[in-house]
Short mmCIF file of C-alpha atoms in Angstrom, two decimals:
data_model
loop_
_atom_site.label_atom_id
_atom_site.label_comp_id
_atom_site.label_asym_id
_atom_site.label_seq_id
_atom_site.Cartn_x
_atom_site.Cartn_y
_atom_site.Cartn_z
CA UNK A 1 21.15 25.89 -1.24
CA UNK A 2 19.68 24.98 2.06
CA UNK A 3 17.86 27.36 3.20
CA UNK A 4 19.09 26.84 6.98
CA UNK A 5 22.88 26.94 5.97
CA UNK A 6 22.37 30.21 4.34
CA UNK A 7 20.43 31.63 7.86
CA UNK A 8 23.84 30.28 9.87
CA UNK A 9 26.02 31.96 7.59
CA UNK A 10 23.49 35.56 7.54
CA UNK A 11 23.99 34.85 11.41
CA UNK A 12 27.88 34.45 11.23
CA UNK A 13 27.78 37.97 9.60
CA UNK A 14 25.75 39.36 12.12
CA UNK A 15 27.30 38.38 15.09
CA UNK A 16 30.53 39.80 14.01
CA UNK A 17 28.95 42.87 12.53
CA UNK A 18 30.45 42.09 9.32
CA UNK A 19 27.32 42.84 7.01
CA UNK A 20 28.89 46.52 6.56
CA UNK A 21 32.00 45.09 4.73
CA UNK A 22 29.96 42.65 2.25
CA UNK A 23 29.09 45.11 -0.76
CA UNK A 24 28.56 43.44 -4.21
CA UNK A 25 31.62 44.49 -5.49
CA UNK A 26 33.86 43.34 -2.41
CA UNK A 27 31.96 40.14 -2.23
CA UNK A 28 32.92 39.35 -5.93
CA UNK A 29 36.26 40.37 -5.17
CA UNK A 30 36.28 37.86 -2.91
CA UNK A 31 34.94 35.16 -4.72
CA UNK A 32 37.58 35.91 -6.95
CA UNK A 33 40.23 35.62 -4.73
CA UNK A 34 38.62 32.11 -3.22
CA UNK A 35 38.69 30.84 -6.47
CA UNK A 36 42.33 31.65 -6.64
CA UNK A 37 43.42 30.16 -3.70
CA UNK A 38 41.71 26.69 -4.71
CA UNK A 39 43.05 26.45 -8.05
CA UNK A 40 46.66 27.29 -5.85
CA UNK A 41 46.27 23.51 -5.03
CA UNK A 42 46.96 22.29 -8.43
CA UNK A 43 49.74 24.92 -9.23
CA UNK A 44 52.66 22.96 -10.74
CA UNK A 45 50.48 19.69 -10.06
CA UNK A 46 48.76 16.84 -12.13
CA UNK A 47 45.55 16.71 -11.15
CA UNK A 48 45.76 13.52 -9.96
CA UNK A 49 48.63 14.06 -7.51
CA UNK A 50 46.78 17.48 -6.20
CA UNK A 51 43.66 15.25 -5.65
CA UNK A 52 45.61 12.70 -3.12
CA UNK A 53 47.85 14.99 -1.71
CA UNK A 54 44.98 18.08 -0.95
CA UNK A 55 42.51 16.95 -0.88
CA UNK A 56 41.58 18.62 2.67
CA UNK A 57 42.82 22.05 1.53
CA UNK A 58 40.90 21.59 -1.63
CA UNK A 59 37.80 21.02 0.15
CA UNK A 60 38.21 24.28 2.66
CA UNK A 61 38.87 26.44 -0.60
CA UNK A 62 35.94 25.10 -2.58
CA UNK A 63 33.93 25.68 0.75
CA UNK A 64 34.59 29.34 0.74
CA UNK A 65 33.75 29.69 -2.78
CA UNK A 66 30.77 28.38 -1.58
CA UNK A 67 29.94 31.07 1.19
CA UNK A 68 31.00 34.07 -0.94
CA UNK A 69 28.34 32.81 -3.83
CA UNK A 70 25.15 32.40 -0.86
CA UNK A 71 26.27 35.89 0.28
CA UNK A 72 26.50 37.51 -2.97
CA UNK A 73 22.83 35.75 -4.04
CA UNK A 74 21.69 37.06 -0.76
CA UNK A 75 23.28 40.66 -0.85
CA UNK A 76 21.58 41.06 -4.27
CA UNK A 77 18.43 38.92 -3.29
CA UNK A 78 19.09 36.05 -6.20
CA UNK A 79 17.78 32.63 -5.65
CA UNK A 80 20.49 29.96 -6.29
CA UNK A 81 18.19 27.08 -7.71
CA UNK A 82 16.62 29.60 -10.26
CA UNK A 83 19.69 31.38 -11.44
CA UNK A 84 21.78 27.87 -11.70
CA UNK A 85 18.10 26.46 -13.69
CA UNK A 86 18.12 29.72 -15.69
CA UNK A 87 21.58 29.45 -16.88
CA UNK A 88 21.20 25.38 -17.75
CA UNK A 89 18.56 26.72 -20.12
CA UNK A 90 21.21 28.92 -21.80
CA UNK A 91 23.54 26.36 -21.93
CA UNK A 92 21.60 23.79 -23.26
CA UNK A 93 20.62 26.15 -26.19
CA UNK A 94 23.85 27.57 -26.53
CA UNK A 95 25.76 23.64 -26.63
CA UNK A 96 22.93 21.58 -28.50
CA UNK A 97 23.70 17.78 -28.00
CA UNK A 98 24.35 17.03 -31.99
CA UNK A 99 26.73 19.74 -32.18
CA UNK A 100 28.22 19.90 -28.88
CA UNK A 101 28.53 15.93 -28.45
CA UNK A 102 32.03 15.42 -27.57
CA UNK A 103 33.54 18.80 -28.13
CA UNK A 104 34.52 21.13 -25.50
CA UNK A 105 34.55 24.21 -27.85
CA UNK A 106 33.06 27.67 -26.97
CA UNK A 107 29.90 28.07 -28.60
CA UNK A 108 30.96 30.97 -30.67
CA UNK A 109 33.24 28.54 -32.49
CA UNK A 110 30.38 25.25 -32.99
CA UNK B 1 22.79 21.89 -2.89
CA UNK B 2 19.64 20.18 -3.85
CA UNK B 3 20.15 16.60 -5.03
CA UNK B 4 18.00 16.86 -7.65
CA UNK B 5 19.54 19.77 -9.49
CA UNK B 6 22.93 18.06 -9.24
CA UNK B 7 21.16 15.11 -11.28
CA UNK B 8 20.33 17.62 -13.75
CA UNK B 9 24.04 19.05 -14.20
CA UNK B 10 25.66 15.69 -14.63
CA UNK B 11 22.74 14.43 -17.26
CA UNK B 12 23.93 17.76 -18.83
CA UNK B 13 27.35 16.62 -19.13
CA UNK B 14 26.93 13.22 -19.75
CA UNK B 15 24.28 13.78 -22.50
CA UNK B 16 27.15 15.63 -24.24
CA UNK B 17 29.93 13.22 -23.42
CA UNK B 18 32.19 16.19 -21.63
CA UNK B 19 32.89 13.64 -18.76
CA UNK B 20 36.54 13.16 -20.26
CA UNK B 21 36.93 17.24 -19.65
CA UNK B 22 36.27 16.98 -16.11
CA UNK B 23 38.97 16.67 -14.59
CA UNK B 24 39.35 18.57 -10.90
CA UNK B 25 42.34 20.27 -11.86
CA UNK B 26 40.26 21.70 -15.33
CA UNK B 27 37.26 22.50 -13.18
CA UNK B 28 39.61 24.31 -10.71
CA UNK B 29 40.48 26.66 -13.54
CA UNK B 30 37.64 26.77 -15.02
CA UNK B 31 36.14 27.99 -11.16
CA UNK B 32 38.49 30.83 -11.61
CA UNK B 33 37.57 32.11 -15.13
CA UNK B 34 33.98 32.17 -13.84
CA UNK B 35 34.81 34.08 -10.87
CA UNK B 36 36.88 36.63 -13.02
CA UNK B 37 34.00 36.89 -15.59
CA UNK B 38 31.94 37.85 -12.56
CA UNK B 39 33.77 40.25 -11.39
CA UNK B 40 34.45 41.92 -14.63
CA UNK B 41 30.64 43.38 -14.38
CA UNK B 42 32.11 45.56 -11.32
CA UNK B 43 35.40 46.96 -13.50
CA UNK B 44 35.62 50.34 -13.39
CA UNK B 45 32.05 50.86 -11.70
CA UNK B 46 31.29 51.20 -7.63
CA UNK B 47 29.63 48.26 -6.30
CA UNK B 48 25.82 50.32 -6.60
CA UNK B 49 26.26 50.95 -10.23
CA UNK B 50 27.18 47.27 -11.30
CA UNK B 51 24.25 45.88 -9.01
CA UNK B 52 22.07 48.25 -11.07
CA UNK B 53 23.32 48.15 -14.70
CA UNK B 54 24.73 44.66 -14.38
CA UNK B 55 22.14 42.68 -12.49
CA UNK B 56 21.32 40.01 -15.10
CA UNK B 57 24.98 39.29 -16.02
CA UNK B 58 26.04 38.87 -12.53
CA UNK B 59 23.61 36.10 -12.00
CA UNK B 60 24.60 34.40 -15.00
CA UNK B 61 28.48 34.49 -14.21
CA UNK B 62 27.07 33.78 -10.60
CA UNK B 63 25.02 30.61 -11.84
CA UNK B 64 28.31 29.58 -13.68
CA UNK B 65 30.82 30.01 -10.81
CA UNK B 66 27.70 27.24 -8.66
CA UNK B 67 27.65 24.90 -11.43
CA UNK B 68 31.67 24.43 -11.99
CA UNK B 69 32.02 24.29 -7.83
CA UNK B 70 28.91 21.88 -7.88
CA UNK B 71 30.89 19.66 -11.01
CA UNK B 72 34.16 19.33 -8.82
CA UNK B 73 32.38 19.37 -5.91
CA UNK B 74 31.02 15.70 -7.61
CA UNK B 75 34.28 15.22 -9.25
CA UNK B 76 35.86 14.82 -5.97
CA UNK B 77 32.82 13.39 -4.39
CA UNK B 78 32.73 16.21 -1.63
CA UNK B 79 29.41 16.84 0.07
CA UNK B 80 28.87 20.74 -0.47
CA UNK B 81 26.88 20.34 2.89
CA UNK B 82 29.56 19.20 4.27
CA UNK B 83 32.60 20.94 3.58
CA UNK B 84 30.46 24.24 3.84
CA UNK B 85 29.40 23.42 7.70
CA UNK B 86 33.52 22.42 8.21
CA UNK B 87 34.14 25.26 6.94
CA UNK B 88 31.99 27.43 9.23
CA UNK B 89 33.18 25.65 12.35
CA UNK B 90 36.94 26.57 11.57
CA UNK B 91 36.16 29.97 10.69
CA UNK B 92 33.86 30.09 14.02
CA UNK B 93 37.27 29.34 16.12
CA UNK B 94 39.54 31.72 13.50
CA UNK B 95 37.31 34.27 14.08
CA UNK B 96 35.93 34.71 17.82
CA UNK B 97 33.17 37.38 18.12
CA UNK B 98 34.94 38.96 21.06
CA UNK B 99 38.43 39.00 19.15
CA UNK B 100 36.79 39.33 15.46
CA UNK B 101 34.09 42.01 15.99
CA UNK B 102 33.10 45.09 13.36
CA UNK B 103 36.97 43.88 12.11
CA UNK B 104 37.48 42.46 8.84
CA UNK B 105 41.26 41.62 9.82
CA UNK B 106 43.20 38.12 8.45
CA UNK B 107 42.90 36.11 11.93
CA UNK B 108 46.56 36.04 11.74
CA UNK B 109 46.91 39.62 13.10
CA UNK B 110 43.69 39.68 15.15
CA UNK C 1 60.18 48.67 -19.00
CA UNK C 2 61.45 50.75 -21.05
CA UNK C 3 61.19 54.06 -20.79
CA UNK C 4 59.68 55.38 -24.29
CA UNK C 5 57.25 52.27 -23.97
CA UNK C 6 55.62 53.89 -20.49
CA UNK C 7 55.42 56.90 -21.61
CA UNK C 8 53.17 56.03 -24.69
CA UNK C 9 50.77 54.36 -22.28
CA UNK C 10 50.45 57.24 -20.30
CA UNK C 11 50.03 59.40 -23.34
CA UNK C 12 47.32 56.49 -24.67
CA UNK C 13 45.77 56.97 -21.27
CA UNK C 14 45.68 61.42 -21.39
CA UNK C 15 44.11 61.42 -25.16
CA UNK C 16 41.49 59.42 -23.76
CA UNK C 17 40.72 61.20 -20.69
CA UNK C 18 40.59 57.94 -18.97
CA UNK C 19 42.87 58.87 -16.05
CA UNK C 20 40.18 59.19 -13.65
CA UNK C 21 39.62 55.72 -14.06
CA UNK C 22 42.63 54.36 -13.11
CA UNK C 23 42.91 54.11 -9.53
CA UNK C 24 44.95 51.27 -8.18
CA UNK C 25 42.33 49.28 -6.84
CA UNK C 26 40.45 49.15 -10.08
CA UNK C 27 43.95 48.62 -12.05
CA UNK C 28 44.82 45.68 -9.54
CA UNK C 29 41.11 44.08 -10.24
CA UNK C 30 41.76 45.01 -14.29
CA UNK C 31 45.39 43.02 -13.65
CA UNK C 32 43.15 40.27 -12.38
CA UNK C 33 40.95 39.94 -15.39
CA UNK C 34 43.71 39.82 -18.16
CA UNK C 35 45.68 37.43 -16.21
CA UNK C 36 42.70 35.09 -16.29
CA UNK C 37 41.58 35.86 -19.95
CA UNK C 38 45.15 34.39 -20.82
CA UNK C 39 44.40 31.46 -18.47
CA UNK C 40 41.62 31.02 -20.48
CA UNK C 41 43.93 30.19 -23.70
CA UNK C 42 44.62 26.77 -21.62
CA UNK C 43 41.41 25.62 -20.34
CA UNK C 44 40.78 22.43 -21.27
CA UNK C 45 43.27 21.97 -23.23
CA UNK C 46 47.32 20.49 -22.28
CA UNK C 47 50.08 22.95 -22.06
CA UNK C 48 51.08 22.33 -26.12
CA UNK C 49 47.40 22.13 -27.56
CA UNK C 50 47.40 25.92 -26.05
CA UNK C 51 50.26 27.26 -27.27
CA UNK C 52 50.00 25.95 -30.66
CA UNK C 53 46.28 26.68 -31.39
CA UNK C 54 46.16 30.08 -29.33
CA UNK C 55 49.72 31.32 -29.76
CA UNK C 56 48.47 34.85 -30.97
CA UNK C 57 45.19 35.07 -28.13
CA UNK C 58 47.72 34.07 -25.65
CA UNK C 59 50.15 37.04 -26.79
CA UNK C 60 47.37 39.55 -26.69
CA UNK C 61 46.52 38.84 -23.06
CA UNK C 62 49.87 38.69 -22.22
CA UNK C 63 50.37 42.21 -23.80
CA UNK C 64 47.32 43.13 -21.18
CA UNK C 65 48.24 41.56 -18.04
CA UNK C 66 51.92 43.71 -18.75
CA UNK C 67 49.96 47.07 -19.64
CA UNK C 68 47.96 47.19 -16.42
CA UNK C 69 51.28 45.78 -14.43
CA UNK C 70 52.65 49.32 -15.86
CA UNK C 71 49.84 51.49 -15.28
CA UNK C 72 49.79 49.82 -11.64
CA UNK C 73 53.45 50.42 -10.78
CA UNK C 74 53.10 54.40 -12.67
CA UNK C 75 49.72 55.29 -10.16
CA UNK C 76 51.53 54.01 -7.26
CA UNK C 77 55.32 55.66 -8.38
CA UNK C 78 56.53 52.15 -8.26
CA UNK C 79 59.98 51.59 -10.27
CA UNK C 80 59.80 48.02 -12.60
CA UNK C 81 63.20 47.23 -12.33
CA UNK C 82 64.01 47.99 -8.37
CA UNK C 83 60.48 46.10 -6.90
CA UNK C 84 61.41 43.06 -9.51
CA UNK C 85 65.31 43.10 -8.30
CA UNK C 86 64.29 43.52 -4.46
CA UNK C 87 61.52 40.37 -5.21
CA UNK C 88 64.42 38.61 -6.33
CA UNK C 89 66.93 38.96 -3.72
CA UNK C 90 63.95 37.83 -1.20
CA UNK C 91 63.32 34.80 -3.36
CA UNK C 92 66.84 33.58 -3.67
CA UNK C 93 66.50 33.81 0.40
CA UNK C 94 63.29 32.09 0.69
CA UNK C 95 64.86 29.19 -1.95
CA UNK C 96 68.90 28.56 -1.60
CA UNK C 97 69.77 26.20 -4.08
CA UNK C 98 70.53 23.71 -1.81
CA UNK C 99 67.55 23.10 -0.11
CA UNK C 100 65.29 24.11 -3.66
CA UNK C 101 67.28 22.07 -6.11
CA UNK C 102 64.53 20.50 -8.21
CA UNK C 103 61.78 20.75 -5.66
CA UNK C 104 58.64 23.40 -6.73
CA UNK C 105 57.89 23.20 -2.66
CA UNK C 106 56.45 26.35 -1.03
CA UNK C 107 59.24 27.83 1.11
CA UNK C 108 57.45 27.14 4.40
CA UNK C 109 57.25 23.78 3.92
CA UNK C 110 60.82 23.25 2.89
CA UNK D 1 61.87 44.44 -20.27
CA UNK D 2 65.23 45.04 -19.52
CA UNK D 3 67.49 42.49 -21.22
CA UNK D 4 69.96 41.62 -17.85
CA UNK D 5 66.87 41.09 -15.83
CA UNK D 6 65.80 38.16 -18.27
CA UNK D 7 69.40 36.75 -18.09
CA UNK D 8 69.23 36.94 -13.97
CA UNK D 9 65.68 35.39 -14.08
CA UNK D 10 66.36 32.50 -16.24
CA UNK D 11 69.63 31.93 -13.98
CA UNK D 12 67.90 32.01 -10.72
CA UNK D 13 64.99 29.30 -12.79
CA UNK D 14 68.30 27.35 -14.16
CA UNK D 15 69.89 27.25 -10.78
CA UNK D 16 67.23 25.73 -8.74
CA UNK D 17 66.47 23.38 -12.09
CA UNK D 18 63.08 24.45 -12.00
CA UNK D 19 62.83 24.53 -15.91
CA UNK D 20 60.86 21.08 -15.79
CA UNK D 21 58.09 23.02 -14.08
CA UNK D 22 57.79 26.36 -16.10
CA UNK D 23 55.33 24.86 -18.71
CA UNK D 24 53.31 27.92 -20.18
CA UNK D 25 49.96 26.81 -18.89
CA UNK D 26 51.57 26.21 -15.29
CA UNK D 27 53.14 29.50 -15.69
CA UNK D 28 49.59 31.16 -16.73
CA UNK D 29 48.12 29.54 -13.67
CA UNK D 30 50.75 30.98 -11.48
CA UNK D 31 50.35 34.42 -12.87
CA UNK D 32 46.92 34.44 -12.40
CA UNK D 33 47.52 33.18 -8.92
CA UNK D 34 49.87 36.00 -8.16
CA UNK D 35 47.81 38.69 -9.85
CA UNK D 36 44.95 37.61 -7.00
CA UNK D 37 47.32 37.96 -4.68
CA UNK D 38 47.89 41.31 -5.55
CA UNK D 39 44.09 41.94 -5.67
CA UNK D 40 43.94 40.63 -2.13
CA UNK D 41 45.77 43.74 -0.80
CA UNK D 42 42.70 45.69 -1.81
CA UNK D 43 39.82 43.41 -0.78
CA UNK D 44 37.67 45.21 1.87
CA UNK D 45 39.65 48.52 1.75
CA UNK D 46 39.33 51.42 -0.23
CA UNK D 47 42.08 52.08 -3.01
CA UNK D 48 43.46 54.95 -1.03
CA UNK D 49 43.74 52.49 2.23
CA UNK D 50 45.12 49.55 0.44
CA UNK D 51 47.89 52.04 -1.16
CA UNK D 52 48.68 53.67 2.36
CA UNK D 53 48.66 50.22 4.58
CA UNK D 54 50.00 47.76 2.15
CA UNK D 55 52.46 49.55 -0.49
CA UNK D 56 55.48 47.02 0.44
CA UNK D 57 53.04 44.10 -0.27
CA UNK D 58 51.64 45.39 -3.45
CA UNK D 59 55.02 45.79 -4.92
CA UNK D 60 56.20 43.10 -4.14
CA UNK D 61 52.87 41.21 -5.34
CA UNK D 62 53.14 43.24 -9.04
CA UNK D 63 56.95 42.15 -8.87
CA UNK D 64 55.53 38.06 -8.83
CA UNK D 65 53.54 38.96 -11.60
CA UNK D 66 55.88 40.64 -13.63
CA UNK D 67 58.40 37.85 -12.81
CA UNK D 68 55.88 35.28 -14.38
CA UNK D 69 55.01 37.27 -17.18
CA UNK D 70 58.54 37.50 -18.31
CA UNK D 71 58.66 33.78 -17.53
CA UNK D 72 56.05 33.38 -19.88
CA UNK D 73 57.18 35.11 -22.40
CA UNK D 74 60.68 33.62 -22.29
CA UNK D 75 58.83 30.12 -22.31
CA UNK D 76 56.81 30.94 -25.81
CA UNK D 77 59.34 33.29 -27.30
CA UNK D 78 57.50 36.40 -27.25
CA UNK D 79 59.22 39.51 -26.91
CA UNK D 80 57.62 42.05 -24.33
CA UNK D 81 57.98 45.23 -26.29
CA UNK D 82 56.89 43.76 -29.64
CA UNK D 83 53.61 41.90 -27.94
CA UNK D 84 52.94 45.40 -25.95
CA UNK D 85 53.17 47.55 -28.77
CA UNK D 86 51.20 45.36 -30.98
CA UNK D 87 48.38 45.22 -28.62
CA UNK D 88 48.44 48.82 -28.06
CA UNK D 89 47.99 49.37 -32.28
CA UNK D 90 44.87 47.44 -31.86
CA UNK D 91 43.55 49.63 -28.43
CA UNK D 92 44.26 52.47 -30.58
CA UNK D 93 41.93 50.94 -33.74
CA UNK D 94 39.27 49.65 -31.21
CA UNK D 95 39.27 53.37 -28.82
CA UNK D 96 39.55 55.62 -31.12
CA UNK D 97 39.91 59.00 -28.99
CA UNK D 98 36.88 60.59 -30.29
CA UNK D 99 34.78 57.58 -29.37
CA UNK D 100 36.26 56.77 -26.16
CA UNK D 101 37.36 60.17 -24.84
CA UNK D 102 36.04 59.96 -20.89
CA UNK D 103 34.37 56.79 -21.62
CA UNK D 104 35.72 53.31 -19.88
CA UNK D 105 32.96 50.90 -22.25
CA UNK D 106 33.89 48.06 -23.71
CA UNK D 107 34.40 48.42 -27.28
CA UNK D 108 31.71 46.00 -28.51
CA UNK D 109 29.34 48.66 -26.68
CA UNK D 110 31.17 52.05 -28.51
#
């Protein structure tokens, strides 16, 4: 993430005195509940038809998924290029190309 | 997010032909799970014992919640720039500093 | 719910000292989880691949998201039948036939 | 779950002809959906706060869920008490009391 989006949104919080609400656990509560509220968009939807006709609202939803991760990497002091880099090495051990080619199966079950 | 590590996700996906899963309203879902799998590492636990026992596991599910919003972020072809500095305006004029101050209230009963 | 069923959760709950777990907040998150472990049954997958390849997962979590729904409505002395009756009568306001008739349209926006 | 209550749920569903919709894995996204919104009650409060400011909400948030979950059970023919008791035979193989007494760990960590 850039780094001066993540200062604006530390400065957000600070203006507003909000840092004392944003505890791990509230923050991932939150992310949660973002997450929800996107995925609301394509309730009882194609996915094409919740594409053209939210698009907007989509956007918004995915953006505040977006602030809950930077301040949960920054209230536990996790960089989000290395944890995202970390986890692609997982997952590209985990889903090796020759047996995960073409199959979207959890890697318990390759 | 930095261009070069959202080359790196879609080679990921491509190498493995999982395009044809990708749709936004899969992603959307699969957002969710991610979220939910991160905050299962605070169930049952206060927010200072999951930060301490749970640290590694929270930046996985946190690295997995980035890559999915980064995916349909693409899938849409929404700037994550973008949409995060929209979002920060509106929530500038939702939440006034005079109005929204030390008070983590829904703007609609501030 | 039926009566005899509640009260063998509760029991479950007392032989296992894990009462002082279950605080509402904590249920509400658990409640959370299970709902989107069953989600998880449908990811990537259509409505009928789901239910024919994860019939018995799917009952499982179902089973789940119903046991913390009834540990929920016991810590907060909530009766199943009235606050699902009383939900009722305020959807059949929000959605008269008339205007609802084959539309899945949020209420404010009929 | 109480027999009438199924009948009066499937009649309000029939009524509105909103069968088209209530797919299972629509109906798992809206549970999940609802369940957050239940969750969302507690976010930034304390249990004890979220109980005393927002009973009426809570309820009527676990009522949406239960209302789904019986949806989805109707949907895939899976009766509540059977799936409940059946899942409660396996908590009671996976916690046995004398390895989970006062203990909330998973039971892959027992």
């Amino acid at each position: 993430m850039n780094e001066e989006l993540i200062k604006e949104l530390i400065a957000f919080r600070e203006e507003r005195n909000w840092g004392q609400f944003h505890n791990p656990k509230d923050l991932a509560i939150s992310l949660s509940l973002e997450a929800s509220e996107l995925l609301e968009n394509f309730q009882w939807k194609t996915s094409e038809e919740a594409v053209s006709q939210k698009r907007a609202d989509i956007a918004d939803e995915l953006a505040d998924v977006l602030i809950y991760a930077i301040y949960l990497a920054q209230a536990m002091d996790l960089d989000i290029k290395d944890i995202v880099r970390d986890k692609m090495r997982k997952n590209e051990a985990k889903y090796p190309v020759d047996k995960a080619y073409g199959k979207m199966t959890k890697y318990t079950e390759l």
